[in-house]
Each structure stands twice: as C-alpha cells, then as structure tokens.
CSV table of C-alpha atoms in Angstrom, one decimal:
chain,number,residue,atom,x,y,z
A,1,UNK,CA,-0.2,0.3,0.1
A,2,UNK,CA,2.8,2.2,0.9
A,3,UNK,CA,4.6,1.8,-2.8
A,4,UNK,CA,1.0,2.3,-4.2
A,5,UNK,CA,1.0,5.7,-2.5
A,6,UNK,CA,4.4,6.7,-3.2
A,7,UNK,CA,3.9,5.5,-7.1
A,8,UNK,CA,0.5,7.2,-7.0
A,9,UNK,CA,2.2,10.6,-5.7
A,10,UNK,CA,5.7,10.4,-8.1
A,11,UNK,CA,3.7,9.4,-11.6
A,12,UNK,CA,-0.5,10.1,-10.6
A,13,UNK,CA,-1.1,9.6,-14.2
A,14,UNK,CA,0.7,6.4,-14.3
A,15,UNK,CA,-2.7,3.5,-12.8
A,16,UNK,CA,-2.5,0.3,-11.7
A,17,UNK,CA,-4.6,-1.9,-14.3
A,18,UNK,CA,-4.8,-5.3,-12.0
A,19,UNK,CA,-6.1,-6.2,-8.5
A,20,UNK,CA,-2.3,-7.7,-8.3
A,21,UNK,CA,-0.6,-4.7,-9.4
A,22,UNK,CA,1.4,-6.4,-11.9
A,23,UNK,CA,0.4,-4.0,-15.4
A,24,UNK,CA,0.0,-0.2,-15.3
A,25,UNK,CA,-0.8,2.1,-17.8
A,26,UNK,CA,-1.1,5.9,-18.6
A,27,UNK,CA,1.6,8.6,-18.4
A,28,UNK,CA,4.6,10.0,-17.5
A,29,UNK,CA,5.0,13.6,-17.2
A,30,UNK,CA,8.4,15.6,-17.8
A,31,UNK,CA,8.7,19.2,-18.9
A,32,UNK,CA,5.3,19.9,-18.9
A,33,UNK,CA,4.5,16.9,-21.7
A,34,UNK,CA,2.7,14.2,-21.4
A,35,UNK,CA,4.1,10.7,-23.1
A,36,UNK,CA,2.0,7.2,-22.6
A,37,UNK,CA,3.1,4.5,-21.1
A,38,UNK,CA,2.8,0.7,-20.5
A,39,UNK,CA,4.3,-1.5,-17.5
A,40,UNK,CA,4.2,-5.3,-17.0
A,41,UNK,CA,5.9,-6.9,-14.1
A,42,UNK,CA,6.5,-10.5,-14.4
A,43,UNK,CA,4.7,-11.9,-11.2
A,44,UNK,CA,8.1,-11.9,-8.6
A,45,UNK,CA,8.1,-8.2,-9.8
A,46,UNK,CA,11.5,-8.0,-10.7
A,47,UNK,CA,12.2,-5.3,-12.8
A,48,UNK,CA,14.5,-6.6,-14.7
A,49,UNK,CA,12.2,-8.8,-16.7
A,50,UNK,CA,10.0,-5.8,-16.8
A,51,UNK,CA,8.1,-5.2,-19.9
A,52,UNK,CA,8.1,-1.6,-20.9
A,53,UNK,CA,5.4,-0.3,-23.7
A,54,UNK,CA,5.6,3.2,-25.0
A,55,UNK,CA,4.3,5.5,-27.9
A,56,UNK,CA,6.2,5.8,-30.6
A,57,UNK,CA,7.0,9.5,-29.3
A,58,UNK,CA,8.6,8.4,-26.5
A,59,UNK,CA,10.7,5.9,-27.8
A,60,UNK,CA,12.0,8.2,-30.4
A,61,UNK,CA,13.5,10.2,-27.5
A,62,UNK,CA,14.6,8.2,-25.3
A,63,UNK,CA,16.6,5.9,-28.4
A,64,UNK,CA,20.1,7.0,-27.0
A,65,UNK,CA,19.4,6.4,-23.7
A,66,UNK,CA,18.3,2.8,-23.8
A,67,UNK,CA,21.2,1.3,-22.4
A,68,UNK,CA,20.6,3.8,-19.3
A,69,UNK,CA,17.5,2.9,-19.0
A,70,UNK,CA,18.8,-0.8,-18.7
A,71,UNK,CA,20.9,-0.3,-16.7
A,72,UNK,CA,18.6,1.1,-13.9
A,73,UNK,CA,15.9,-1.4,-14.1
A,74,UNK,CA,18.8,-3.8,-13.7
A,75,UNK,CA,20.1,-0.9,-10.4
A,76,UNK,CA,16.0,-0.4,-9.7
A,77,UNK,CA,14.4,-1.7,-6.0
A,78,UNK,CA,11.2,-1.3,-7.0
A,79,UNK,CA,8.9,0.5,-9.4
A,80,UNK,CA,8.5,3.6,-8.0
A,81,UNK,CA,12.5,4.0,-8.4
A,82,UNK,CA,12.9,3.4,-11.6
A,83,UNK,CA,9.8,5.9,-12.5
A,84,UNK,CA,11.6,8.4,-11.2
A,85,UNK,CA,14.9,7.6,-12.8
A,86,UNK,CA,13.5,7.1,-16.3
A,87,UNK,CA,11.6,11.2,-15.0
A,88,UNK,CA,15.2,12.0,-14.9
A,89,UNK,CA,16.5,10.4,-18.2
A,90,UNK,CA,13.4,11.6,-19.8
A,91,UNK,CA,13.7,15.6,-19.2
A,92,UNK,CA,17.9,15.4,-20.4
A,93,UNK,CA,16.6,13.6,-23.5
A,94,UNK,CA,14.3,16.3,-23.4
A,95,UNK,CA,16.4,19.3,-23.0
A,96,UNK,CA,19.3,17.5,-25.3
A,97,UNK,CA,16.2,17.0,-28.3
A,98,UNK,CA,15.1,20.4,-28.2
A,99,UNK,CA,19.0,21.9,-28.3
A,100,UNK,CA,19.1,19.8,-31.1
A,101,UNK,CA,15.9,20.1,-33.3
A,102,UNK,CA,14.1,23.5,-32.5
A,103,UNK,CA,14.9,26.0,-34.7
A,104,UNK,CA,16.6,29.0,-33.3
A,105,UNK,CA,15.6,32.6,-34.2
A,106,UNK,CA,17.8,34.6,-36.5
A,107,UNK,CA,18.3,37.7,-33.7
A,108,UNK,CA,20.4,34.4,-31.9
A,109,UNK,CA,22.4,34.0,-33.9
A,110,UNK,CA,23.4,37.6,-35.5
A,111,UNK,CA,24.0,37.6,-31.3
A,112,UNK,CA,26.3,35.5,-31.0
A,113,UNK,CA,28.6,36.5,-33.9
A,114,UNK,CA,28.3,39.5,-33.4
A,115,UNK,CA,29.6,38.9,-29.3
A,116,UNK,CA,32.1,36.9,-30.8
A,117,UNK,CA,33.6,39.5,-33.6
A,118,UNK,CA,33.8,41.4,-30.3
A,119,UNK,CA,35.6,38.8,-28.0
A,120,UNK,CA,37.9,38.1,-30.7
A,121,UNK,CA,38.5,35.4,-33.0
A,122,UNK,CA,42.1,34.2,-31.5
A,123,UNK,CA,40.8,33.7,-28.4
A,124,UNK,CA,38.4,31.0,-29.9
A,125,UNK,CA,39.6,28.1,-29.6
A,126,UNK,CA,36.4,25.7,-31.3
A,127,UNK,CA,32.6,26.5,-32.7
A,128,UNK,CA,29.9,23.7,-34.2
A,129,UNK,CA,28.9,23.8,-36.8
A,130,UNK,CA,24.5,24.1,-34.6
A,131,UNK,CA,26.7,27.2,-33.0
A,132,UNK,CA,25.0,25.9,-29.7
A,133,UNK,CA,29.2,24.6,-28.5
A,134,UNK,CA,32.0,27.3,-28.3
A,135,UNK,CA,35.3,26.7,-26.8
A,136,UNK,CA,36.8,29.5,-25.5
A,137,UNK,CA,40.6,29.6,-24.6
A,138,UNK,CA,42.9,31.6,-22.5
A,139,UNK,CA,46.7,31.8,-21.0
A,140,UNK,CA,46.8,32.7,-17.5
A,141,UNK,CA,50.1,34.9,-16.0
A,142,UNK,CA,52.0,31.6,-15.5
A,143,UNK,CA,51.7,31.0,-19.4
A,144,UNK,CA,49.6,27.8,-18.8
A,145,UNK,CA,46.6,27.6,-21.4
A,146,UNK,CA,42.9,27.0,-20.4
A,147,UNK,CA,40.1,26.0,-22.5
A,148,UNK,CA,36.5,27.0,-21.2
A,149,UNK,CA,33.2,25.2,-23.0
A,150,UNK,CA,30.1,26.8,-23.3
A,151,UNK,CA,26.9,25.6,-24.6
A,152,UNK,CA,24.4,28.2,-25.7
A,153,UNK,CA,20.5,27.2,-25.4
A,154,UNK,CA,17.8,28.9,-27.9
A,155,UNK,CA,17.3,32.0,-25.0
A,156,UNK,CA,20.9,32.8,-25.2
A,157,UNK,CA,21.4,36.0,-24.6
A,158,UNK,CA,18.9,36.1,-21.8
A,159,UNK,CA,20.3,33.2,-20.4
A,160,UNK,CA,23.6,32.2,-19.8
A,161,UNK,CA,25.2,29.3,-21.3
A,162,UNK,CA,26.5,26.3,-19.5
A,163,UNK,CA,29.9,26.7,-18.5
A,164,UNK,CA,31.8,23.7,-18.2
A,165,UNK,CA,35.7,24.4,-16.9
A,166,UNK,CA,39.0,22.0,-15.5
A,167,UNK,CA,38.9,23.5,-12.2
A,168,UNK,CA,38.9,22.1,-8.7
A,169,UNK,CA,36.3,24.5,-7.5
A,170,UNK,CA,32.9,25.5,-8.8
A,171,UNK,CA,32.8,28.2,-11.8
A,172,UNK,CA,29.6,30.0,-11.4
A,173,UNK,CA,29.2,32.8,-13.5
A,174,UNK,CA,27.2,36.2,-13.1
A,175,UNK,CA,24.7,37.1,-15.7
A,176,UNK,CA,22.5,39.9,-16.1
A,177,UNK,CA,20.5,40.0,-20.1
A,178,UNK,CA,22.2,42.1,-20.9
A,179,UNK,CA,25.9,40.6,-20.7
A,180,UNK,CA,28.0,39.0,-23.3
A,181,UNK,CA,30.8,36.6,-24.1
A,182,UNK,CA,33.2,39.2,-23.3
A,183,UNK,CA,32.1,39.1,-19.6
A,184,UNK,CA,32.0,35.7,-18.8
A,185,UNK,CA,35.7,35.5,-20.7
A,186,UNK,CA,37.0,38.1,-18.0
A,187,UNK,CA,34.9,36.1,-14.8
A,188,UNK,CA,37.1,33.1,-16.2
A,189,UNK,CA,40.4,34.8,-16.4
A,190,UNK,CA,39.6,36.2,-12.7
A,191,UNK,CA,38.7,32.3,-11.6
A,192,UNK,CA,42.1,31.8,-13.1
A,193,UNK,CA,44.2,34.1,-11.7
A,194,UNK,CA,42.7,33.4,-8.6
A,195,UNK,CA,43.9,29.6,-8.2
A,196,UNK,CA,47.3,30.9,-9.6
A,197,UNK,CA,48.7,29.7,-6.7
A,198,UNK,CA,47.2,26.2,-6.1
A,199,UNK,CA,48.5,25.5,-9.6
A,200,UNK,CA,51.8,27.2,-8.9
A,201,UNK,CA,51.9,24.3,-6.2
A,202,UNK,CA,51.0,21.7,-8.1
A,203,UNK,CA,53.0,22.1,-11.1
A,204,UNK,CA,56.3,22.7,-8.9
A,205,UNK,CA,55.4,18.8,-7.2
A,206,UNK,CA,54.8,17.5,-11.1
A,207,UNK,CA,58.2,18.8,-12.5
A,208,UNK,CA,60.8,18.0,-9.4
A,209,UNK,CA,59.3,14.7,-8.2
A,210,UNK,CA,57.7,11.5,-9.5
A,211,UNK,CA,54.3,11.6,-8.4
A,212,UNK,CA,52.7,8.2,-9.3
A,213,UNK,CA,49.3,9.4,-9.1
A,214,UNK,CA,47.3,9.9,-11.2
A,215,UNK,CA,49.5,9.7,-14.1
A,216,UNK,CA,48.1,12.2,-16.3
A,217,UNK,CA,46.7,15.2,-13.9
A,218,UNK,CA,44.4,17.6,-15.0
A,219,UNK,CA,43.9,20.9,-13.9
A,220,UNK,CA,40.9,20.1,-11.4
A,221,UNK,CA,43.6,17.3,-9.9
A,222,UNK,CA,43.8,18.3,-6.0
A,223,UNK,CA,45.9,15.1,-4.6
A,224,UNK,CA,49.2,13.5,-6.1
A,225,UNK,CA,51.0,10.4,-4.5
A,226,UNK,CA,54.7,11.4,-4.1
A,227,UNK,CA,57.5,9.1,-4.5
A,228,UNK,CA,60.0,9.5,-1.2
A,229,UNK,CA,61.6,5.6,-1.3
A,230,UNK,CA,61.0,2.2,-2.5
A,231,UNK,CA,57.5,1.3,-2.0
A,232,UNK,CA,57.4,4.4,0.3
A,233,UNK,CA,54.7,7.5,-0.3
A,234,UNK,CA,52.8,10.1,0.7
A,235,UNK,CA,49.6,10.7,-0.8
A,236,UNK,CA,48.5,14.8,-0.4
A,237,UNK,CA,45.4,16.6,-0.4
A,238,UNK,CA,46.0,20.1,-1.7
A,239,UNK,CA,43.0,22.9,-0.6
A,240,UNK,CA,42.5,24.5,-4.2
A,241,UNK,CA,41.5,27.5,-2.2
A,242,UNK,CA,44.4,28.1,0.7
A,243,UNK,CA,46.9,25.8,-1.4
A,244,UNK,CA,50.0,27.5,1.1
A,245,UNK,CA,48.4,26.0,3.7
A,246,UNK,CA,49.5,21.7,5.4
A,247,UNK,CA,47.8,19.7,3.5
A,248,UNK,CA,46.4,16.7,4.2
A,249,UNK,CA,48.8,13.6,4.2
A,250,UNK,CA,48.2,9.6,3.7
A,251,UNK,CA,51.9,7.4,3.8
A,252,UNK,CA,51.7,4.3,2.1
A,253,UNK,CA,54.2,1.9,2.8
A,254,UNK,CA,55.6,-1.1,5.2
A,255,UNK,CA,54.8,0.3,8.9
A,256,UNK,CA,59.0,0.5,9.7
A,257,UNK,CA,59.6,3.0,6.9
A,258,UNK,CA,56.2,5.3,7.1
A,259,UNK,CA,55.8,5.5,11.1
A,260,UNK,CA,58.6,7.8,11.5
A,261,UNK,CA,57.8,10.2,8.8
A,262,UNK,CA,54.4,9.8,10.9
A,263,UNK,CA,56.4,11.0,14.2
A,264,UNK,CA,58.8,13.8,11.9
A,265,UNK,CA,55.3,15.4,10.3
A,266,UNK,CA,53.3,15.6,13.8
A,267,UNK,CA,56.6,16.9,15.7
A,268,UNK,CA,57.7,19.7,12.8
A,269,UNK,CA,53.7,20.4,12.2
A,270,UNK,CA,54.1,24.3,13.7
A,271,UNK,CA,57.3,24.9,11.5
A,272,UNK,CA,55.1,25.1,8.5
A,273,UNK,CA,55.5,28.5,6.7
A,274,UNK,CA,52.7,29.9,4.0
A,275,UNK,CA,55.6,32.1,2.8
A,276,UNK,CA,57.6,29.2,0.9
A,277,UNK,CA,56.4,26.7,-1.3
A,278,UNK,CA,54.4,23.6,-0.5
A,279,UNK,CA,56.8,21.2,-1.5
A,280,UNK,CA,59.9,23.1,0.0
A,281,UNK,CA,57.8,23.3,3.3
A,282,UNK,CA,57.3,19.3,2.7
A,283,UNK,CA,60.8,18.3,2.5
A,284,UNK,CA,61.5,20.6,5.6
A,285,UNK,CA,58.9,18.9,7.3
A,286,UNK,CA,59.8,15.6,6.7
A,287,UNK,CA,63.4,16.2,6.5
A,288,UNK,CA,64.0,14.5,3.3
A,289,UNK,CA,64.8,15.5,0.1
A,290,UNK,CA,61.9,13.8,-2.8
A,291,UNK,CA,63.7,11.7,-5.3
A,292,UNK,CA,64.7,13.6,-8.2
A,293,UNK,CA,63.5,13.3,-12.0
A,294,UNK,CA,66.8,14.1,-13.0
A,295,UNK,CA,68.8,11.5,-11.3
A,296,UNK,CA,66.6,8.6,-10.7
A,297,UNK,CA,63.7,6.7,-13.0
A,298,UNK,CA,60.3,6.1,-12.1
A,299,UNK,CA,60.4,2.4,-12.7
A,300,UNK,CA,62.8,2.7,-9.1
A,301,UNK,CA,59.6,3.3,-8.0
A,302,UNK,CA,57.1,2.2,-9.8
A,303,UNK,CA,57.6,-1.5,-8.7
A,304,UNK,CA,54.4,-4.1,-10.0
A,305,UNK,CA,52.0,-5.5,-7.9
A,306,UNK,CA,53.7,-9.0,-6.4
A,307,UNK,CA,50.4,-11.0,-7.7
A,308,UNK,CA,49.3,-10.0,-10.7
A,309,UNK,CA,52.2,-8.4,-11.3
A,310,UNK,CA,51.5,-5.9,-13.3
A,311,UNK,CA,51.3,-1.8,-11.9
A,312,UNK,CA,48.1,-1.0,-12.8
A,313,UNK,CA,44.8,-2.5,-12.5
A,314,UNK,CA,41.8,-0.4,-13.3
A,315,UNK,CA,43.4,3.0,-13.2
A,316,UNK,CA,45.2,1.9,-9.8
A,317,UNK,CA,48.5,1.4,-8.3
A,318,UNK,CA,50.7,-0.6,-5.8
A,319,UNK,CA,49.7,1.3,-2.6
A,320,UNK,CA,50.1,-2.0,0.1
A,321,UNK,CA,53.5,-3.2,1.2
A,322,UNK,CA,54.4,-6.2,2.8
A,323,UNK,CA,55.2,-5.1,6.9
A,324,UNK,CA,58.6,-7.5,7.0
A,325,UNK,CA,61.4,-5.3,5.7
A,326,UNK,CA,63.3,-7.9,4.3
A,327,UNK,CA,60.3,-8.5,2.1
A,328,UNK,CA,58.8,-4.8,1.5
A,329,UNK,CA,57.0,-6.4,-1.1
A,330,UNK,CA,54.0,-4.5,-3.2
A,331,UNK,CA,50.4,-5.0,-4.1
A,332,UNK,CA,47.2,-3.9,-4.8
A,333,UNK,CA,44.5,-3.9,-2.5
A,334,UNK,CA,42.2,-5.3,-4.6
A,335,UNK,CA,44.5,-8.3,-5.3
A,336,UNK,CA,45.7,-8.8,-1.9
A,337,UNK,CA,42.2,-9.0,-0.4
A,338,UNK,CA,41.0,-11.3,-3.5
A,339,UNK,CA,44.5,-14.2,-2.1
A,340,UNK,CA,43.6,-13.5,1.6
A,341,UNK,CA,40.5,-14.3,1.4
A,342,UNK,CA,41.0,-17.4,-0.4
A,343,UNK,CA,43.0,-18.5,1.9
A,344,UNK,CA,42.5,-20.8,4.6
A,345,UNK,CA,45.0,-19.4,8.0
A,346,UNK,CA,43.3,-16.0,7.0
A,347,UNK,CA,41.0,-13.9,9.8
A,348,UNK,CA,38.2,-11.2,9.4
A,349,UNK,CA,37.4,-8.4,11.6
A,350,UNK,CA,34.8,-5.9,10.5
A,351,UNK,CA,36.8,-5.1,6.9
A,352,UNK,CA,40.1,-4.9,7.6
A,353,UNK,CA,41.2,-9.0,7.2
A,354,UNK,CA,45.0,-10.6,8.6
A,355,UNK,CA,46.5,-13.0,6.4
A,356,UNK,CA,50.8,-13.8,5.5
A,357,UNK,CA,52.2,-12.4,2.8
A,358,UNK,CA,51.6,-14.1,-0.6
A,359,UNK,CA,55.6,-13.4,-1.5
A,360,UNK,CA,57.4,-14.4,2.6
A,361,UNK,CA,54.8,-16.0,4.2
A,362,UNK,CA,55.1,-13.5,7.0
C-alpha cells in the first residue's frame, strides 16, 4: 500500500490495471508534456524482467538512452525508484532533443556572432556547426593554457550558457540579460588568477618529484601521490582555496618505513611556513629530499604488484606493502584482499583482513 501511494505521488497519471499490481498504464510527465506508457511486471515483481511499452514519440526521444534505462531496470529496487529515474532521463533527453532540433531565431545567431567578433576570434578554440557549443582559450599569468566550454541554449543572451571548466572548485557565472561572452571570458580570467598559487604548487611537485598517481593529472586534480623511496610514498590532498596551508597527508608503505615519517610530520607541524612553497615545506617537515626526476627513473619506484604482476589495475597503482623489512613487496589492495580471502589461515575482523604475505609468508 505504501508503494502504491509513493507511485501515485511521483506519477499520478500512471494507474494500476489489475488487482495484483503487475500492470500499469497511463502517462509519464516531463517538461510539461505527457507521454503514454505501459509497464508489465512479472509475477515476482522483478524489474529486470519487466516489459515497457510506450508511444512511438517517447520511443524516439529515449532511443539513445536505452542502455541507461536497461541498467536502471537491473539496479532499481522497485517501480517507484525506476519511474523517478525514467523521469530524470526523460528530462535530459528532452532538453538535448530541443537543443538539437528546435530552430533558433535569427537574433540568436546574429547576437552570438557579434559577441564572438567583439571578443576576438583569436580567443576562440572551437565552434560547432550548429553554433551551440563554443570553446574559448585563455592563458594565465604563468603561461598555462586553459579552455572554457560554453553550451548555449536558444534563449541566449537572455539566459547564460552552461560553462564547463577544468577547475578544482565550482565556477559560477554572474549573468545579466545585457551581458555578453566577453563578460564570461573576463570572469574566467579572474578565476584563473585566483587559482594561480594552487597550480603553481602542484606544477612544482609535478616538475621536481616523481608523482605516482595520477599519471596525467588534470587541472582539477587536487591530490598527488609522491614517491619518497622504494615502495614508500605520500598522498597529499591540497586545498585549492588555501594551497599554502598544510595539506592532508597519508603515507603508504610498510610500517617500519612510514611510522618515522608520520612522527616527523606530527613533531614538525608547527614549523609549516606559508611564505615558502608547499614542496619546500614538505621537505623540511619530513626532513627528507624527494627523489629527483633528474637523477632517478620512475621505474625505481613504480614496482609491479606481487600478485597480478602489473603496475596498473583499473587505474590504481600498488598501495599495500608487506611490513617485513626484508620483503617490502607491494600489492594492489584488491589483489591482496582476494588472495587473503582464499587462504584458510586468514581471518577477518569487520572490514580488515589478516593473513600471510604471498611473498615471504610473514
């Protein structure tokens, strides 16, 4: 009964057609439009075996989203959840369909071309054939190249375009109907300068140390896993709004190697100096020199997993290390967990599993 009430609340135009609740027919509403739909459930009410029948118009709109809806049928626990998901997908599909097929007024094109000419075509990196997507390029004060992607709707310039940027923080545009692309571009430049110190700090780390993860960091990436020694590294999380402050640090490696580093970090934390670079602060607090890119190769630190014999597994590098100083073999967490689960001598306590090292049996 509670499920029926919830379905009535979310889809008031979809009504049961039998007393068992295995057949529903009616309409699903999105963006003020009603679309005919019929849902037939098996006797066990398993959504993955449900049959959906709909009007040709709805079928055409959802054509490119069939695989998504199939996944939702497999994963949703009940009909109410699926209908909520269906309405969300339909909203997106309708929006994209309108953007692609509804002709835009002549004023839209004349206004957009005028704005691009005022801005300068030298700042334009890409324009699609329908004049609905524009990519603008900019260079910050340190010479780094950046892109902003603008997706314009038919009501431009009354409504602002959607802006996509590779930033570690949200980018919100301040917009008035009388604004133009040059106003967005200037706000983009201002945002670039506000992130200058953050990118300076990470560029120094990328240029002077061996970063194990991510391999090809984007401008929005706030973490770096930096090699310290053989099978020892530190993962740092930098606050983009306060890049000169002490970042969150998580050490990876055998206990005998990382415990002294944790002790030094805790003991020297008060020495953090926001006037010097983040990398220099880490050197002084940990009392170490990070391995230099000029002297050593990444292969000196990027050791393969001792179980799957690969370095990358689903994009992750080995992050678990045997605690025995004479072994120190690294493993992927997923590989090690699966290995230990298969051993009769292993034991598990909550989400922690204990067992022997596959290499040294310690």
